[in-house]
PDB file of C-alpha atoms in Angstrom:
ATOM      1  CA  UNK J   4       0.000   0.000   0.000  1.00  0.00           C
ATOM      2  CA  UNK J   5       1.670   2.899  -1.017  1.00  0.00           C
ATOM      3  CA  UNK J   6       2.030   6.151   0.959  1.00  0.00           C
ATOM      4  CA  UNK J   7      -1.329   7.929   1.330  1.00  0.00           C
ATOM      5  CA  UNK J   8      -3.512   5.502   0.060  1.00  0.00           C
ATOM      6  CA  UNK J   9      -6.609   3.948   1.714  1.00  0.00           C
ATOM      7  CA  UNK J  10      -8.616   0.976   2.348  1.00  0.00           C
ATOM      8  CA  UNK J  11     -11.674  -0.074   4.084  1.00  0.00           C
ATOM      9  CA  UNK J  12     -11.988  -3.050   6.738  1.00  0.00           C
ATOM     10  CA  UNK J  13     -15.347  -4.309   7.178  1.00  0.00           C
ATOM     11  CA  UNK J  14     -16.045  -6.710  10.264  1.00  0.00           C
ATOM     12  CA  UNK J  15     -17.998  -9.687   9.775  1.00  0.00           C
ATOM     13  CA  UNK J  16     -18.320 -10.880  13.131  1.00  0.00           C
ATOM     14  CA  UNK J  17     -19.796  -9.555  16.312  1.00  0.00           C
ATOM     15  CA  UNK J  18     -16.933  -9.256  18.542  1.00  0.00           C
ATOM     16  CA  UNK J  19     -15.078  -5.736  18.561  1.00  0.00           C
ATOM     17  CA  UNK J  20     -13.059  -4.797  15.704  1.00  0.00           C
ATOM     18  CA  UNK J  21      -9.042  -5.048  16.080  1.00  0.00           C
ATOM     19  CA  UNK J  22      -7.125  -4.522  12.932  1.00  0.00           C
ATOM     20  CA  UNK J  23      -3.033  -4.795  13.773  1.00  0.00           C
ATOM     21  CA  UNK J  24      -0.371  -3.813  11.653  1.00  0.00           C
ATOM     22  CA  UNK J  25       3.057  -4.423  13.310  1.00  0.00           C
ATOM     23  CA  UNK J  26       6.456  -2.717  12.078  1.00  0.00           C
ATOM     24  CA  UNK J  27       7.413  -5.364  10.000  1.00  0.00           C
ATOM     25  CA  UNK J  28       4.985  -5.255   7.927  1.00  0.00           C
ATOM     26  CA  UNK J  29       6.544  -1.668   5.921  1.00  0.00           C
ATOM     27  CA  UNK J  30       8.435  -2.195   3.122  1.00  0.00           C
ATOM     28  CA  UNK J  31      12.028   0.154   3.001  1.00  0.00           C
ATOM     29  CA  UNK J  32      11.949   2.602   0.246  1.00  0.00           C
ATOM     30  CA  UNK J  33       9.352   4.345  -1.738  1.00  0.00           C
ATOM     31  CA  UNK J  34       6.777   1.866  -2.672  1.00  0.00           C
ATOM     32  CA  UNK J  35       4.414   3.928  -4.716  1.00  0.00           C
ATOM     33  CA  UNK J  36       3.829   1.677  -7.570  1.00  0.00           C
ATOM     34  CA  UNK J  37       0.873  -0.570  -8.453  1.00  0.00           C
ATOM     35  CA  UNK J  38       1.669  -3.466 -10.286  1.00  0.00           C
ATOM     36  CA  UNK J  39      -0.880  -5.675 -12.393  1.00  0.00           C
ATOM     37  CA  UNK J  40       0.054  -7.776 -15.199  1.00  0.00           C
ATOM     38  CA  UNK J  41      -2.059  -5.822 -17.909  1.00  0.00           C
ATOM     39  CA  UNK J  42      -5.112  -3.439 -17.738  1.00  0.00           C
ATOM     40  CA  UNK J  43      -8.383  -4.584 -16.738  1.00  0.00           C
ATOM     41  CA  UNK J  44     -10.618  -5.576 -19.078  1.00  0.00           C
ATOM     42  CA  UNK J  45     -14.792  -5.238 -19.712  1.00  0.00           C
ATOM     43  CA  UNK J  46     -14.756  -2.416 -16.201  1.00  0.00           C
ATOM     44  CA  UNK J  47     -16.815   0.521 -15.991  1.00  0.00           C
ATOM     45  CA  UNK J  48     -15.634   3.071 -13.663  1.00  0.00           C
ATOM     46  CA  UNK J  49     -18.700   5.089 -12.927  1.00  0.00           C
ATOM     47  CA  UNK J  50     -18.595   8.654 -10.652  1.00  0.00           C
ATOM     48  CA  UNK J  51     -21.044  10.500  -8.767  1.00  0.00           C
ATOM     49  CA  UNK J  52     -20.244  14.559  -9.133  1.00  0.00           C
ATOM     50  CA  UNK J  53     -21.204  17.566  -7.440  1.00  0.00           C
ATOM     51  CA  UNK J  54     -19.134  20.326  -6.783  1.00  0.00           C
ATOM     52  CA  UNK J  55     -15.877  19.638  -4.963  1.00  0.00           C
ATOM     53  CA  UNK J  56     -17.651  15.906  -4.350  1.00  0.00           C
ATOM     54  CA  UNK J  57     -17.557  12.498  -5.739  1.00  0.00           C
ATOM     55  CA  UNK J  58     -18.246   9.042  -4.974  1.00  0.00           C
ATOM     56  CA  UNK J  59     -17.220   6.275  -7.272  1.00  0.00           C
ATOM     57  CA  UNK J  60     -18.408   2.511  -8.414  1.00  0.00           C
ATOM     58  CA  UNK J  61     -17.054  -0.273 -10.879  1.00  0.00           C
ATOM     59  CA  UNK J  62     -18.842  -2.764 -12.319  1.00  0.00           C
ATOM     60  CA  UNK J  63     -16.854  -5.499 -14.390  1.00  0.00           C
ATOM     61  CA  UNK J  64     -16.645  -8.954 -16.838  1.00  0.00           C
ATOM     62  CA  UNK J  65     -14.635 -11.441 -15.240  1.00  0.00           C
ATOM     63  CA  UNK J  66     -14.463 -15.016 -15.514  1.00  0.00           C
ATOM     64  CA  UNK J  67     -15.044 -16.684 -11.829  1.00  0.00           C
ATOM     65  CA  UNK J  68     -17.188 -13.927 -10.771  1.00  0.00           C
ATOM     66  CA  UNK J  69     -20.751 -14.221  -9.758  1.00  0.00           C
ATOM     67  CA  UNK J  70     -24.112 -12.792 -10.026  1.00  0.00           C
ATOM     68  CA  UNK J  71     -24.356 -11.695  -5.736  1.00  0.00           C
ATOM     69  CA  UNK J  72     -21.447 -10.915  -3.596  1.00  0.00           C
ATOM     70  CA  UNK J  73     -18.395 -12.381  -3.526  1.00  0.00           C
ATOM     71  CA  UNK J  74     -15.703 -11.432  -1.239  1.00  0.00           C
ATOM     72  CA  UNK J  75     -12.652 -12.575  -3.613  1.00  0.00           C
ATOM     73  CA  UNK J  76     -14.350 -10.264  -6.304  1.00  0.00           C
ATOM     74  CA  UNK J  77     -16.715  -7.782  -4.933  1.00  0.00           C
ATOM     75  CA  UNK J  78     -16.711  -5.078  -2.442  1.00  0.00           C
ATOM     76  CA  UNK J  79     -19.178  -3.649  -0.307  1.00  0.00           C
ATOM     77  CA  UNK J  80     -20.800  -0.308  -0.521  1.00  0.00           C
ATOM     78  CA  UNK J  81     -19.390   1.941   2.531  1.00  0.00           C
ATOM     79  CA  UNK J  82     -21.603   4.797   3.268  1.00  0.00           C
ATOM     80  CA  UNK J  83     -20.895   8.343   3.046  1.00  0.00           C
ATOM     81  CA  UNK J  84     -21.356  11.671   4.514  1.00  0.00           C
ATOM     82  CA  UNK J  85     -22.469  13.159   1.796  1.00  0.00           C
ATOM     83  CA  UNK J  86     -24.216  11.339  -1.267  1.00  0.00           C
ATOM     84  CA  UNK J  87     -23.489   7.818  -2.237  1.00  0.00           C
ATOM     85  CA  UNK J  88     -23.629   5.879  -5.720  1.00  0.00           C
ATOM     86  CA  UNK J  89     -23.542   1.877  -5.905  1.00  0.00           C
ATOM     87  CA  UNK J  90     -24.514  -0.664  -8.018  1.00  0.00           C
ATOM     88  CA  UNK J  91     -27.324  -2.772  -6.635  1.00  0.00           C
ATOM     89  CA  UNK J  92     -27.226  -6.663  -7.370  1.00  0.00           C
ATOM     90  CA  UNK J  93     -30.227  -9.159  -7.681  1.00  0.00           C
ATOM     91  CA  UNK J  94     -30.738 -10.065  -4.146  1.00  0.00           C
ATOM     92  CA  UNK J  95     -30.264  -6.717  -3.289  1.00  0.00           C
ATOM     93  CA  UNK J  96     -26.877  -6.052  -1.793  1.00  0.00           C
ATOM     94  CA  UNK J  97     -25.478  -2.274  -2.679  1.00  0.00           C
ATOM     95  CA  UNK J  98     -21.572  -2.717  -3.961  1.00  0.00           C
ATOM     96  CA  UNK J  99     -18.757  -0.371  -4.374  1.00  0.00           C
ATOM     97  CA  UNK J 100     -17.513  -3.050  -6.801  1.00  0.00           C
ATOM     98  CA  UNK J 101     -19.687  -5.496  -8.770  1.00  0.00           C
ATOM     99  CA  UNK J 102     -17.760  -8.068 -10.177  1.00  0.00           C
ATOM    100  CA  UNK J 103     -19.791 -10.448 -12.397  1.00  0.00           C
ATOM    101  CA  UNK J 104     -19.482 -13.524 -14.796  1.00  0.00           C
ATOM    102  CA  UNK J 105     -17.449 -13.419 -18.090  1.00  0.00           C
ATOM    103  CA  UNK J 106     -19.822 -11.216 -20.344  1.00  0.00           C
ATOM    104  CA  UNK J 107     -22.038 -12.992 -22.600  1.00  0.00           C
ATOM    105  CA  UNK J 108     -24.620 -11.399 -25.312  1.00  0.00           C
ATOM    106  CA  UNK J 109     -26.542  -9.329 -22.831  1.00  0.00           C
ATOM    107  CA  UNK J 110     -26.541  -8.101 -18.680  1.00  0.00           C
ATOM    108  CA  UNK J 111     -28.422  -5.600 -17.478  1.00  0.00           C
ATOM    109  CA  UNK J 112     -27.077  -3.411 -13.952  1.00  0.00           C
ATOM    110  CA  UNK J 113     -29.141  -1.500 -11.530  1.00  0.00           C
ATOM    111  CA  UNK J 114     -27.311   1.825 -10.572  1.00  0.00           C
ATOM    112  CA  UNK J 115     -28.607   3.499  -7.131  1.00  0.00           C
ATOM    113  CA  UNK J 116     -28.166   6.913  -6.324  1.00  0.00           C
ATOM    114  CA  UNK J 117     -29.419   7.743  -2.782  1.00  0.00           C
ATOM    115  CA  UNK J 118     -28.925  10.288   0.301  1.00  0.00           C
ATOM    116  CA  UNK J 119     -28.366  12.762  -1.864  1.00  0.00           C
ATOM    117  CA  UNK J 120     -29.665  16.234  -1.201  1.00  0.00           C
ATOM    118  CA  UNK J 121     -31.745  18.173  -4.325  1.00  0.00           C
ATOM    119  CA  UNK J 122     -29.190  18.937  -6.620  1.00  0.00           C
ATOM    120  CA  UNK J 123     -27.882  18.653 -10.281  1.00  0.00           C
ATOM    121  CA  UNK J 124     -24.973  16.131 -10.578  1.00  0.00           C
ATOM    122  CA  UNK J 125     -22.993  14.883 -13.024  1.00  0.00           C
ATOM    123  CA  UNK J 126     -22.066  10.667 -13.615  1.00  0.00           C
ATOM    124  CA  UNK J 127     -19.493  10.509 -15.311  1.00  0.00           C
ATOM    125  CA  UNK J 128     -18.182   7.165 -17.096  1.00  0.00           C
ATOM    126  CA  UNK J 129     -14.522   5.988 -17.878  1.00  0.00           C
ATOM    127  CA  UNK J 130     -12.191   2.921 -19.057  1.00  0.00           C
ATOM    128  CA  UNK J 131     -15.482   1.953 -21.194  1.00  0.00           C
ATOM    129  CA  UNK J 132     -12.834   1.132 -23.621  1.00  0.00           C
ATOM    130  CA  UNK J 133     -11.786  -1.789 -22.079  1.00  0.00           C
ATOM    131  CA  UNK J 134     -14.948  -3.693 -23.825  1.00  0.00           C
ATOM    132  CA  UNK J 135     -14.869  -4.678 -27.030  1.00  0.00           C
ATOM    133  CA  UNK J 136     -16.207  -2.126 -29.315  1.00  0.00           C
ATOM    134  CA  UNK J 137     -19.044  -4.080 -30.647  1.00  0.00           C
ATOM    135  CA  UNK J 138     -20.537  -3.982 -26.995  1.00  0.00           C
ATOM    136  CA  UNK J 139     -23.152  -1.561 -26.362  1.00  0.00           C
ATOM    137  CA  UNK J 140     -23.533   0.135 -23.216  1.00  0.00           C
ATOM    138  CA  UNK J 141     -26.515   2.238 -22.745  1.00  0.00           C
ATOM    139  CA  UNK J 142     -27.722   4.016 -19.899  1.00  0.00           C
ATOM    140  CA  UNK J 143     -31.684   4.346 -18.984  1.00  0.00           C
ATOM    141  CA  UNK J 144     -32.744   7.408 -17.219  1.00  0.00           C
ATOM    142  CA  UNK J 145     -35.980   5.833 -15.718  1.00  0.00           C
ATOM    143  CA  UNK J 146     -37.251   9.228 -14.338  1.00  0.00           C
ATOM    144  CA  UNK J 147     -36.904  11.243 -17.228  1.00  0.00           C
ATOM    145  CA  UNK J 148     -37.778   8.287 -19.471  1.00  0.00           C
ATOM    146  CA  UNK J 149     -34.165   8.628 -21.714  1.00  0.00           C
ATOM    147  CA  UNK J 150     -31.184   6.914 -22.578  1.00  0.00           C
ATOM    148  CA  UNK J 151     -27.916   7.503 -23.690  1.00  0.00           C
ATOM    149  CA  UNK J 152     -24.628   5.629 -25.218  1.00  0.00           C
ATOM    150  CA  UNK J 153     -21.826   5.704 -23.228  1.00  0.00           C
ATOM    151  CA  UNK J 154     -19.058   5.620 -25.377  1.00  0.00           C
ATOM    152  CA  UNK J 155     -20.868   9.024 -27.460  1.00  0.00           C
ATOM    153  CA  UNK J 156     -22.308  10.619 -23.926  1.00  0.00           C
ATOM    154  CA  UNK J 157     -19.439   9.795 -21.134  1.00  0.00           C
ATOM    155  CA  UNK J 158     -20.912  12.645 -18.574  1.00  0.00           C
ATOM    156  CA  UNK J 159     -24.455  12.960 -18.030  1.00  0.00           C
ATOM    157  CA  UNK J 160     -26.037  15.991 -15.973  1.00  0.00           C
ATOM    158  CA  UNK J 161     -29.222  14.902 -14.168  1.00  0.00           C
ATOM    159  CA  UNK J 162     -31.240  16.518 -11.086  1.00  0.00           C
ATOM    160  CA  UNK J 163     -32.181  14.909  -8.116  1.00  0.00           C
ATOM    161  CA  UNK J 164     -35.496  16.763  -6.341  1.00  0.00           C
ATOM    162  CA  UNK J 165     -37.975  16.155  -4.009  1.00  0.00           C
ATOM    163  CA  UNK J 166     -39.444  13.334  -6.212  1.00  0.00           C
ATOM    164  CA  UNK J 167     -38.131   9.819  -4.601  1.00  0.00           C
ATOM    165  CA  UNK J 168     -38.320   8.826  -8.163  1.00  0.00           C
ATOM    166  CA  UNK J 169     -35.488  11.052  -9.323  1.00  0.00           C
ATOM    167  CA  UNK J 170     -33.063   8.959  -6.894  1.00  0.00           C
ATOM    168  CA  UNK J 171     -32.787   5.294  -5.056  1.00  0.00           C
ATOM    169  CA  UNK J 172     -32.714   2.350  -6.597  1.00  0.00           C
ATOM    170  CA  UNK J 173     -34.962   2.612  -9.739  1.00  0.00           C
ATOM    171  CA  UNK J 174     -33.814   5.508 -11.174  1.00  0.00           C
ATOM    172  CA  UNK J 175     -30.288   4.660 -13.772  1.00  0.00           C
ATOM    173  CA  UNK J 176     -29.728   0.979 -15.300  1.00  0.00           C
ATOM    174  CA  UNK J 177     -26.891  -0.011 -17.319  1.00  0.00           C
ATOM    175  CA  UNK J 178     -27.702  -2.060 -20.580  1.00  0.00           C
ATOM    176  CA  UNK J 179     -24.468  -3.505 -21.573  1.00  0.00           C
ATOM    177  CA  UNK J 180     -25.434  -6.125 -24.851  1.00  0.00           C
ATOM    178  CA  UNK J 181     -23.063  -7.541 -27.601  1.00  0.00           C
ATOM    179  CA  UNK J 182     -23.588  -7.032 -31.173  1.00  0.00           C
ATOM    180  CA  UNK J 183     -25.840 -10.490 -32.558  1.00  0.00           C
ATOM    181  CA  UNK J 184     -23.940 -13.029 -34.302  1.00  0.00           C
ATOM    182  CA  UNK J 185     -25.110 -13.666 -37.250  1.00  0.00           C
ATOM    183  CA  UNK J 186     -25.340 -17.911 -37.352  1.00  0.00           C
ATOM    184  CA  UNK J 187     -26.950 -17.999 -40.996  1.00  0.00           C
ATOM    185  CA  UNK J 188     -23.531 -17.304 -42.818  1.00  0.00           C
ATOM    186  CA  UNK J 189     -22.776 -19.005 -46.142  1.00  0.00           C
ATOM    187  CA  UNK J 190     -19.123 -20.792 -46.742  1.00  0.00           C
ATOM    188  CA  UNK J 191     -18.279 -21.487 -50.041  1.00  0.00           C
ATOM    189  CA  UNK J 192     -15.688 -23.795 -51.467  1.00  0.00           C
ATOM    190  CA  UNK J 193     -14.906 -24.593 -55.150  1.00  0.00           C
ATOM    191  CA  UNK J 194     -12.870 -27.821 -56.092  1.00  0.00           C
ATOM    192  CA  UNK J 195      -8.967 -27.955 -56.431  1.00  0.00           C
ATOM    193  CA  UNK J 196      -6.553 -29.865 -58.346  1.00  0.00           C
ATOM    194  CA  UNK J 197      -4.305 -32.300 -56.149  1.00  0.00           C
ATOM    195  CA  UNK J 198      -1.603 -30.695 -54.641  1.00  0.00           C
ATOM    196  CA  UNK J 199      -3.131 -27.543 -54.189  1.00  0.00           C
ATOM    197  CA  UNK J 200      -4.223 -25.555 -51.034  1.00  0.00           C
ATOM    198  CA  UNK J 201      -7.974 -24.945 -50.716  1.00  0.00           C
ATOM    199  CA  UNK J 202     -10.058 -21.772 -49.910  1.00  0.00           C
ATOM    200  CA  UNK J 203     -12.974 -21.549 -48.240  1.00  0.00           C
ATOM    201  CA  UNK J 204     -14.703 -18.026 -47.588  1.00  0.00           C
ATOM    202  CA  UNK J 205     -17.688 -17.333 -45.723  1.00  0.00           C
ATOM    203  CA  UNK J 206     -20.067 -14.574 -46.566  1.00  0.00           C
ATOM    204  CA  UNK J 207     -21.562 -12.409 -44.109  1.00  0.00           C
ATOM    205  CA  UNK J 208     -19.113 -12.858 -40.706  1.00  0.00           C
ATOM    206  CA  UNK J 209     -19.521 -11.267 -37.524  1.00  0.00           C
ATOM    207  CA  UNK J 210     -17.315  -8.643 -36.172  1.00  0.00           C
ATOM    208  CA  UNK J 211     -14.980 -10.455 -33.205  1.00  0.00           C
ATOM    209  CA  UNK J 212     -16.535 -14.032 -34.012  1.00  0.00           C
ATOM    210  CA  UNK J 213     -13.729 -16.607 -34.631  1.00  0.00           C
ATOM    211  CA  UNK J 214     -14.281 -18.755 -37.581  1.00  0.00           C
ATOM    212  CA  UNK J 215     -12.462 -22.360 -37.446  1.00  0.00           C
ATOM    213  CA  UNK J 216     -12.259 -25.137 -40.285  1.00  0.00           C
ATOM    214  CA  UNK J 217     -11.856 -28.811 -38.799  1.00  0.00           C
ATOM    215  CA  UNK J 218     -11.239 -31.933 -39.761  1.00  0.00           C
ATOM    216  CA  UNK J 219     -13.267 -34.630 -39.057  1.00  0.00           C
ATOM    217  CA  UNK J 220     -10.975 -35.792 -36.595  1.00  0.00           C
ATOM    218  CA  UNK J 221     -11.464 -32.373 -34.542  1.00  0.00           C
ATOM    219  CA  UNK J 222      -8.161 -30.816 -35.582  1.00  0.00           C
ATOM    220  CA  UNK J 223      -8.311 -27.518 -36.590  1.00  0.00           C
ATOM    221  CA  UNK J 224      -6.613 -26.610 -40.103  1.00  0.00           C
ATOM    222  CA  UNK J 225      -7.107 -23.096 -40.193  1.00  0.00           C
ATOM    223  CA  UNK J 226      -8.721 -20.076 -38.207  1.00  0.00           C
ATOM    224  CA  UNK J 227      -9.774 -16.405 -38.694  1.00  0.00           C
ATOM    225  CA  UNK J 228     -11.464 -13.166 -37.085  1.00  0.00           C
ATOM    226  CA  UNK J 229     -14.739 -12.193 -38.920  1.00  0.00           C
ATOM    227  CA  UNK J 230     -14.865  -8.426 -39.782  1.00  0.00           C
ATOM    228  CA  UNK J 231     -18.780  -7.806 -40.590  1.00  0.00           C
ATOM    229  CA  UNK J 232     -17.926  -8.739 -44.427  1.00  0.00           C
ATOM    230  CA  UNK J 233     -16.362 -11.833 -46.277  1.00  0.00           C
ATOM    231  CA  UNK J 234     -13.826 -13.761 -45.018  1.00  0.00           C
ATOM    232  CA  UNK J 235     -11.532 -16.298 -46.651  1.00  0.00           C
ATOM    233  CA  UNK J 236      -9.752 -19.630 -44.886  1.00  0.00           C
ATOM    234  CA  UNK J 237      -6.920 -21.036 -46.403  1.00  0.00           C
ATOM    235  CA  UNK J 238      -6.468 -24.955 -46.076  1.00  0.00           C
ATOM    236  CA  UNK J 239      -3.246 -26.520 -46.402  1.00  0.00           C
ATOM    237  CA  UNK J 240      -2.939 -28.985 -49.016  1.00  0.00           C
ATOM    238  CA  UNK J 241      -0.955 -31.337 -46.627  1.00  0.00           C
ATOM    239  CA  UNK J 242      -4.411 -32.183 -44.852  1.00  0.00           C
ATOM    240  CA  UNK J 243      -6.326 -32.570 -48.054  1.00  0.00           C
ATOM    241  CA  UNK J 244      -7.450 -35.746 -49.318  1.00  0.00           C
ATOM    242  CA  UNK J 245      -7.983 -36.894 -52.829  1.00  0.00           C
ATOM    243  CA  UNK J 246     -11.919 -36.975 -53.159  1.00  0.00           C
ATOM    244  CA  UNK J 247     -14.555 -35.122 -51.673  1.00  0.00           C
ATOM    245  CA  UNK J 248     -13.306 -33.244 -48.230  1.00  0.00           C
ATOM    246  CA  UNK J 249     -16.001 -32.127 -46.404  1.00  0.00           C
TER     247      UNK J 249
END
């Protein structure tokens, strides 16, 4: 933990809380650096501003995760003086992190704003670009009966008033949804003389869908990305047969 940094202890059990941390636990020098292997990916960082104020939550993608709380993956909500943003999961737990299963086509995310005092605040949204770009991720203003795209809209201005509707739990939910694969492609082949490699191209891929040709046998002979137009395979004539390869 580097100089100035925080973290939050929450106790789980009923007898009084004791957190110790004994000499030896420092580390000489100037240990400022966080170190990860490589950048998170499929997070939303999401902040609550107003004024001089701002409270923050992430939801993310990642395999191992689940649906409620977790304590290798999630954290919990920690309330605050002033106002408060979470994310609030299915069985109704408010996190401060909301770490859920490897994304998959569609997942939708309740966002809660609450004790906050009339006002107009901003959320603003960040590191969306760690999801691929074919996954949407709208926002739904349930009180003003809007939406917005993240990635074209990364601040948002809203009011909160004496209406309960225009805070809690109700109010904002994340759409995050993948672009539809399209599973009606056409591959086309034409025949070869011996000796020759064969090409195979499929009409009408999907944008960050792998395409695979197999053998029989389950090996795999060749392999591509789609890119929302026509794609062609190359097969080596080493695995070809005489006769009809199918």
């Amino acid at each position: 933990i580097a100089n100035g940094q925080s973290f939050w202890v929450k106790l789980l059990g009923a007898a009084p809380p004791a957190l110790t941390v004994n000499e030896s636990a420092k580390a000489a020098g100037t240990q400022t650096t966080f170190i990860r292997e490589a950048a998170p990916k499929d997070l939303l960082r999401i902040a609550l501003v107003k004024d001089q104020s701002r409270d923050e939550t992430v939801v993310r993608f990642t395999e191992g995760s689940t649906p409620n709380f977790d304590s290798q993956s999630d954290a919990y909500k920690m309330s605050n003086a002033t106002f408060n943003l979470s994310t609030l999961t299915e069985s109704g737990v408010y996190l401060a992190i909301n770490s859920l299963p490897s994304f998959d086509c569609n997942n939708s995310v309740k966002l809660t704003v609450w004790s906050a005092p009339a006002g107009t605040y901003k959320l603003n949204f960040s590191e969306f670009e760690s999801f691929p770009e074919t996954v949407s991720i709208i926002v739904k203003d349930n009180f003003t009966n809007t939406q917005f795209d993240v990635r074209a809209t990364p601040s948002y201005e809203f009011t909160v008033t004496s209406d309960a509707n225009s805070f809690g739990n109700n109010r904002f939910t994340i759409e995050f949804s993948a672009a539809s694969v399209n599973t009606e492609f056409e591959a086309i082949a034409a025949d070869i003389c011996k000796g020759k490699d064969a090409n195979v191209t499929i009409v009408g891929t999907s944008s960050t869908v792998q395409y695979n040709v197999t053998l029989p046998d389950g090996t795999e002979v060749a392999t591509t990305m789609g890119n929302g137009a026509d794609v062609t395979l190359t097969i080596p004539k080493e695995v070809l047969i005489a006769g009809q390869n199918i």
